[in-house]
mmCIF file of C-alpha atoms in Angstrom:
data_model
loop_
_atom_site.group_PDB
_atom_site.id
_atom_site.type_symbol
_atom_site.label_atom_id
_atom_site.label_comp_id
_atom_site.label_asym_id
_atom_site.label_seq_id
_atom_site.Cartn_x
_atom_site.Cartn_y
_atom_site.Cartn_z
ATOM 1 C CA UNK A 1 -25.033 -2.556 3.914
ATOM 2 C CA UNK A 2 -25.251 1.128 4.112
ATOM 3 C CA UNK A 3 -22.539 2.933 2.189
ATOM 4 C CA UNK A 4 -21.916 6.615 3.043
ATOM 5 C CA UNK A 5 -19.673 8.813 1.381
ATOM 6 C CA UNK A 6 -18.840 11.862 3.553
ATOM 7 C CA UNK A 7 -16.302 13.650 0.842
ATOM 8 C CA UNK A 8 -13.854 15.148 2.110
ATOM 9 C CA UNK A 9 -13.535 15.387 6.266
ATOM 10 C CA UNK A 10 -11.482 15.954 9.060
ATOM 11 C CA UNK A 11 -10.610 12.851 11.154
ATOM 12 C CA UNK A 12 -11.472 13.918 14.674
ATOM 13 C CA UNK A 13 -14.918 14.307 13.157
ATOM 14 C CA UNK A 14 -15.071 11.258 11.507
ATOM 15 C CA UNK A 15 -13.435 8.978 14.611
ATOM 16 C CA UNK A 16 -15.838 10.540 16.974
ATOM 17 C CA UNK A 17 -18.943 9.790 14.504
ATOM 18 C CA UNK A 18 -17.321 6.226 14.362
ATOM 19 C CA UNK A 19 -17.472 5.385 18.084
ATOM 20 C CA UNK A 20 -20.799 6.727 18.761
ATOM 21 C CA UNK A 21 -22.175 4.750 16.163
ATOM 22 C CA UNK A 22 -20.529 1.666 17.182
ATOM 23 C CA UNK A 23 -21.618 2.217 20.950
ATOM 24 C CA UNK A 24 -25.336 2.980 19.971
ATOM 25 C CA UNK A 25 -25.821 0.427 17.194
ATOM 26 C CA UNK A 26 -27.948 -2.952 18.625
ATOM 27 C CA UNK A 27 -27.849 -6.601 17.016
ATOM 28 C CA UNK A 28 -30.644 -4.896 14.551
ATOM 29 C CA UNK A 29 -28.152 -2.306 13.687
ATOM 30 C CA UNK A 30 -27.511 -2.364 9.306
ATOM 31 C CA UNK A 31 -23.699 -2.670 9.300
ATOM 32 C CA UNK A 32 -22.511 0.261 6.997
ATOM 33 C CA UNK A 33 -19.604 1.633 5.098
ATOM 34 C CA UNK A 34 -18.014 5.284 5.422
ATOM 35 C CA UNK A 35 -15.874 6.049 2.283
ATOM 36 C CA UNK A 36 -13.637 8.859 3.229
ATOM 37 C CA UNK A 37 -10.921 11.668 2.268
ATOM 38 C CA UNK A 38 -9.148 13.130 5.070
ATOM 39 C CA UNK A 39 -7.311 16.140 5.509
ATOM 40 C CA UNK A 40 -3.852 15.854 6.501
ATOM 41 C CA UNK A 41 -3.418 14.393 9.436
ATOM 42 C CA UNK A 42 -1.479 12.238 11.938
ATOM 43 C CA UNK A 43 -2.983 9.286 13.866
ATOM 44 C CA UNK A 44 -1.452 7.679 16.875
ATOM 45 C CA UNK A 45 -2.875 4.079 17.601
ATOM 46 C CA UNK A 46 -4.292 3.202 21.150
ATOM 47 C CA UNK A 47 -0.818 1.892 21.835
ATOM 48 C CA UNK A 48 1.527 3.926 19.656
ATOM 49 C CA UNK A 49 4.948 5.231 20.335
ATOM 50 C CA UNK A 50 4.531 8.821 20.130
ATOM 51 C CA UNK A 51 8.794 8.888 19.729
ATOM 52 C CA UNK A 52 7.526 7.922 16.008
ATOM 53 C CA UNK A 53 6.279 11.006 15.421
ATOM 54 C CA UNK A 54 9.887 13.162 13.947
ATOM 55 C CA UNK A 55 8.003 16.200 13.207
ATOM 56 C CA UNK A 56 5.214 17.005 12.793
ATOM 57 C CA UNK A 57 5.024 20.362 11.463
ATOM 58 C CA UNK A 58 2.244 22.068 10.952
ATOM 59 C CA UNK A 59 0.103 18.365 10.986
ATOM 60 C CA UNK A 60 -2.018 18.175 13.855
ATOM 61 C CA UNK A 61 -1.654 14.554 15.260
ATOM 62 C CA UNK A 62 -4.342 13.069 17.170
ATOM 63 C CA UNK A 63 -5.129 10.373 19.411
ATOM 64 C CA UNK A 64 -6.792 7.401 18.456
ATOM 65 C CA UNK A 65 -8.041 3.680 19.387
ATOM 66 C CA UNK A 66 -7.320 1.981 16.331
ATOM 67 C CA UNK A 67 -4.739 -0.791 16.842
ATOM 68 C CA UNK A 68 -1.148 -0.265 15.092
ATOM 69 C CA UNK A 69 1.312 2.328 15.498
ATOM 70 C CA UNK A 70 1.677 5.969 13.374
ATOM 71 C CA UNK A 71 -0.018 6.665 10.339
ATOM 72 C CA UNK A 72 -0.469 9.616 8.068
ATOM 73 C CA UNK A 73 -4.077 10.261 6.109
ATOM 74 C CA UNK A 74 -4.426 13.216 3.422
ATOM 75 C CA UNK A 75 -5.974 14.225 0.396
ATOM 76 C CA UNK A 76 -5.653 11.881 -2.591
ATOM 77 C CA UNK A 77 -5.860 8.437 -0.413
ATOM 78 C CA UNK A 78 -8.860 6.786 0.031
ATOM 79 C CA UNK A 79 -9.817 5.302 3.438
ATOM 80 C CA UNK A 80 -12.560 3.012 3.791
ATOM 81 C CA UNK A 81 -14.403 2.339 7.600
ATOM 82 C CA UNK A 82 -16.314 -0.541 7.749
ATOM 83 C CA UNK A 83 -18.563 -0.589 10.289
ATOM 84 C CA UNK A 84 -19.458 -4.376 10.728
ATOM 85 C CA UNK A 85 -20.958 -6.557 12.923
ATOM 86 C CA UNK A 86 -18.331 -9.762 12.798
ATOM 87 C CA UNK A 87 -20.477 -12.021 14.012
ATOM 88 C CA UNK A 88 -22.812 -11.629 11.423
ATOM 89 C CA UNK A 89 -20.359 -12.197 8.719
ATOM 90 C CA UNK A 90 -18.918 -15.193 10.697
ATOM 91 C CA UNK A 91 -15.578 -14.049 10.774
ATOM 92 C CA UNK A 92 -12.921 -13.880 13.477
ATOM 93 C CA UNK A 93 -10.655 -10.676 14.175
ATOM 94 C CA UNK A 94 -7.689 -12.289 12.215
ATOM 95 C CA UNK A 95 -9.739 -13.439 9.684
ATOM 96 C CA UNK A 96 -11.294 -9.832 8.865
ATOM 97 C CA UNK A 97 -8.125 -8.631 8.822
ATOM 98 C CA UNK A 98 -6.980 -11.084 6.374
ATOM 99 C CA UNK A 99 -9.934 -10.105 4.123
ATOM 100 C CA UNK A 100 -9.369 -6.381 3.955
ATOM 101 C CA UNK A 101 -5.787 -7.051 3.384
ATOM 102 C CA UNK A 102 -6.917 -9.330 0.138
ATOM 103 C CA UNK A 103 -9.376 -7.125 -1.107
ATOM 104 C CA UNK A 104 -6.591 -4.264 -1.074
ATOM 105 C CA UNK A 105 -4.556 -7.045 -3.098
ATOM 106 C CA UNK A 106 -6.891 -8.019 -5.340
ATOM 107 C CA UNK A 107 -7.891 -4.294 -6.124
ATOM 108 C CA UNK A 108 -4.456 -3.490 -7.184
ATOM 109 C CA UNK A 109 -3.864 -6.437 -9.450
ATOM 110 C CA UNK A 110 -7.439 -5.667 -11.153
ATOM 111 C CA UNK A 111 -6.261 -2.020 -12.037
ATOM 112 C CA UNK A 112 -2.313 -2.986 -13.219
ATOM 113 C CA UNK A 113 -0.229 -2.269 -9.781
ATOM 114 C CA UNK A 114 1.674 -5.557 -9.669
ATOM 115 C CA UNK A 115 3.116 -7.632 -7.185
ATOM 116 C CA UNK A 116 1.245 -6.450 -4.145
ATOM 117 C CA UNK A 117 1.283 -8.880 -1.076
ATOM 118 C CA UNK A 118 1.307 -9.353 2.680
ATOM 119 C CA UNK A 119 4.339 -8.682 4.850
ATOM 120 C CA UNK A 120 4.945 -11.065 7.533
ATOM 121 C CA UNK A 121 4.206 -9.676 11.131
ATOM 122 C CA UNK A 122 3.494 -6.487 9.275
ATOM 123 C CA UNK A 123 -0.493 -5.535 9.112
ATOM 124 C CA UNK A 124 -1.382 -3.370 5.647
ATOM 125 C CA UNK A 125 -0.073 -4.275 1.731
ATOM 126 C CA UNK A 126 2.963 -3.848 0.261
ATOM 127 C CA UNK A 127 4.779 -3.762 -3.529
ATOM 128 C CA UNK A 128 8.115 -4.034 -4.999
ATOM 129 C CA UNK A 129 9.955 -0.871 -3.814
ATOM 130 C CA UNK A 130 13.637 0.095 -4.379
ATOM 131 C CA UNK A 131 14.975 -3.455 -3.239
ATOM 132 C CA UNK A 132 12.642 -3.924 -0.381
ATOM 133 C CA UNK A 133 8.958 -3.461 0.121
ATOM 134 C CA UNK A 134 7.620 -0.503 0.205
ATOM 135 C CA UNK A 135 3.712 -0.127 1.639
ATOM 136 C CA UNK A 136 0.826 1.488 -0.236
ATOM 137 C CA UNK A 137 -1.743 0.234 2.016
ATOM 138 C CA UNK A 138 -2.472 0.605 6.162
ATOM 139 C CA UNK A 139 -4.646 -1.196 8.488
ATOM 140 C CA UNK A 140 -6.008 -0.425 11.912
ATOM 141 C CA UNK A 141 -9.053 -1.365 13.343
ATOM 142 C CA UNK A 142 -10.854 -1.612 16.744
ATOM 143 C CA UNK A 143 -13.557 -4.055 17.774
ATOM 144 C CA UNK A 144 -16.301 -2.924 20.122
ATOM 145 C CA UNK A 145 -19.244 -5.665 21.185
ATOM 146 C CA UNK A 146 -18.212 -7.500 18.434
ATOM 147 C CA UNK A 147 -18.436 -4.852 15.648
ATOM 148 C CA UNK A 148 -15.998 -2.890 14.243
ATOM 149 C CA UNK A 149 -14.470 0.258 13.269
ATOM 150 C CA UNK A 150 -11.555 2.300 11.567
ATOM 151 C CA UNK A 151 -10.500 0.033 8.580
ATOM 152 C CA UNK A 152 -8.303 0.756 5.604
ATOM 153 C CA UNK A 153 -6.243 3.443 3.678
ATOM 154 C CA UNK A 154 -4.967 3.408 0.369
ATOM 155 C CA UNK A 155 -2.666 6.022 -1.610
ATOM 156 C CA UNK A 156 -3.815 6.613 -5.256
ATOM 157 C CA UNK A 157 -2.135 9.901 -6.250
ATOM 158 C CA UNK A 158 -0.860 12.114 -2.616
ATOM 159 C CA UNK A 159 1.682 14.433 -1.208
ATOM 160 C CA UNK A 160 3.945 11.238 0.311
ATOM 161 C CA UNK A 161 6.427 14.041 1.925
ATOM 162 C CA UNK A 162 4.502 13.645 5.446
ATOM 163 C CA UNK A 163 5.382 9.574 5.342
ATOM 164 C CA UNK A 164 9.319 10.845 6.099
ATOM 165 C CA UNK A 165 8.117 13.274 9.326
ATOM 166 C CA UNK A 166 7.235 9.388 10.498
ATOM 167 C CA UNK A 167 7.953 6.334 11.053
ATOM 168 C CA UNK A 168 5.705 4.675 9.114
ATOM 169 C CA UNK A 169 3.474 2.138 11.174
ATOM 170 C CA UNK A 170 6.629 2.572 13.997
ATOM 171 C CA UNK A 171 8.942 0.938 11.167
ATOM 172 C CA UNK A 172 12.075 3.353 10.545
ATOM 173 C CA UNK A 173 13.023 4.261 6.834
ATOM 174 C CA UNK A 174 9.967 2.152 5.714
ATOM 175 C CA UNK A 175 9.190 3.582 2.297
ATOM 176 C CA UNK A 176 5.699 4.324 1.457
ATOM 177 C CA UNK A 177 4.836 4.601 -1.897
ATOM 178 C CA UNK A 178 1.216 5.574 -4.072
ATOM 179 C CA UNK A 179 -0.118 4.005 -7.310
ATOM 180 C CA UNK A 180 0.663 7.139 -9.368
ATOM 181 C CA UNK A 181 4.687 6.219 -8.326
ATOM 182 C CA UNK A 182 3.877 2.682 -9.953
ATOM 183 C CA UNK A 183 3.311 4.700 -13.224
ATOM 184 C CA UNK A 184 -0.417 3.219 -13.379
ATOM 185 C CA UNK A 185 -2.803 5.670 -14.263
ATOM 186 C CA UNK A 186 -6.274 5.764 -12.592
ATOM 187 C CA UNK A 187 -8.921 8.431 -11.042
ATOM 188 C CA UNK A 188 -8.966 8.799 -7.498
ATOM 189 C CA UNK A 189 -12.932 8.235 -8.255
ATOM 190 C CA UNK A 190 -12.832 5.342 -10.536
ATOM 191 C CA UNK A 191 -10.104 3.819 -7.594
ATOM 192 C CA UNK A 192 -12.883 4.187 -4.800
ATOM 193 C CA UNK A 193 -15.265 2.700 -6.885
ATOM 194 C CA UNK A 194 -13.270 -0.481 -7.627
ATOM 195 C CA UNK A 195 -12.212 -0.901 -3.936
ATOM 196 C CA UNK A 196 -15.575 -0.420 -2.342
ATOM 197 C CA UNK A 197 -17.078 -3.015 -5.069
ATOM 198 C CA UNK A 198 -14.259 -5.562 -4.019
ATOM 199 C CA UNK A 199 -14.731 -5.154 -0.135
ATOM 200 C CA UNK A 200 -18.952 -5.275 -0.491
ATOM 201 C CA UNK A 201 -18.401 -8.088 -2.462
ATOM 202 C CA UNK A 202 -16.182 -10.091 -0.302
ATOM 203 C CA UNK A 203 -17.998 -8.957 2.582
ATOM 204 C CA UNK A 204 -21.175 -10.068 1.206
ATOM 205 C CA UNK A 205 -19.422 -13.645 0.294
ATOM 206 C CA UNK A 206 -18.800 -14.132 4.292
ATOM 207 C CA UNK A 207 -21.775 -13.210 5.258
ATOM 208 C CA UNK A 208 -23.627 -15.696 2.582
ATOM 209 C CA UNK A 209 -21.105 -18.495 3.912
ATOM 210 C CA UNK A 210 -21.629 -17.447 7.518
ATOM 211 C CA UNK A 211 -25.764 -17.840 7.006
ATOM 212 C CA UNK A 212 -26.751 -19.966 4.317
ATOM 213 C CA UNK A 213 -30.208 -20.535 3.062
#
């Protein structure tokens, strides 16, 4: 797998780059991994609500095709794109989703941010918030030919103030929360470089199951 890290970019940029890779790439194609930093921006999923936007500001919002509903990316969150060919890793749409949602889990409990989990019906991770869950991690991805693009986001240390011009993922008064508000204390770098290890590796382990020797 390729692993690219663009830095910091704007998302139209990055989106566009995504799709015309996706449409271009052949059964040849090396799957690959974008890590990425976005500016701040809104994203609207291919079937998103726009009446979840509440303001936006001065935040552009743009439109994408990633499933889900509303989202917010910005500086200090890192977002991962995976650009994968499923069938080659012998995984279903459900069951990709399922891995990036444990490797998000498993990340967090390696660097101290307990009790993260799934939500039920509710795509992304979550932790222990004021009495309910709060999320710290979103999901959205599309599958083209089989392959896929967009991915994850995770907050390490961020401006969360653009979370209330929202609702979060179209859920109302969801909080969202970052690991500096858990109190643990880790680089945005040394972050990226734990979660990219965990997806590669898990990644890697589906693949090796999917075509064994």
């Amino acid at each position: 797998m390729n692993i690219q890290h663009l830095g910091r970019a704007d998302y139209l940029q990055v989106f566009q780059a995504m799709r015309n890779f996706t449409e271009s790439r052949t059964d040849e194609t090396e799957d690959e991994l974008w890590v990425v930093e976005h500016n701040p921006v809104f994203t609207l999923g291919l079937a998103g609500d726009p009446a979840h936007l509440l303001n936006a500001g001065d935040i552009p919002l743009v439109q994408s095709d990633r499933g889900g509903q509303i989202t917010y990316h910005g500086p200090g969150q890192i977002v991962l794109y995976p650009l994968i060919n499923l069938h080659r890793h012998g995984l279903r749409v459900r069951e990709y989703v399922h891995l990036l949602e444990q490797v998000i889990i498993d990340t967090l409990d390696e660097v101290g941010v307990a009790g993260a989990q799934r939500k039920p019906g509710a795509p992304g991770v979550y932790i222990p918030g004021g009495g309910e869950l709060a999320k710290i991690a979103a999901l959205g991805i599309k599958v083209r030919k089989g392959c896929t693009y967009h991915g994850l986001s995770l907050n390490v240390d961020m401006d969360l103030s653009p979370f209330l011009q929202i609702n979060p993922c179209g859920y109302r008064g969801l909080e969202t929360v970052d690991i500096a508000s858990t109190g643990v204390k880790i680089s945005f770098n040394e972050m990226q470089t734990h979660l990219v290890k965990n997806l590669v590796c898990q990644l890697e382990a589906a693949r090796s199951a999917a075509n064994p020797q």
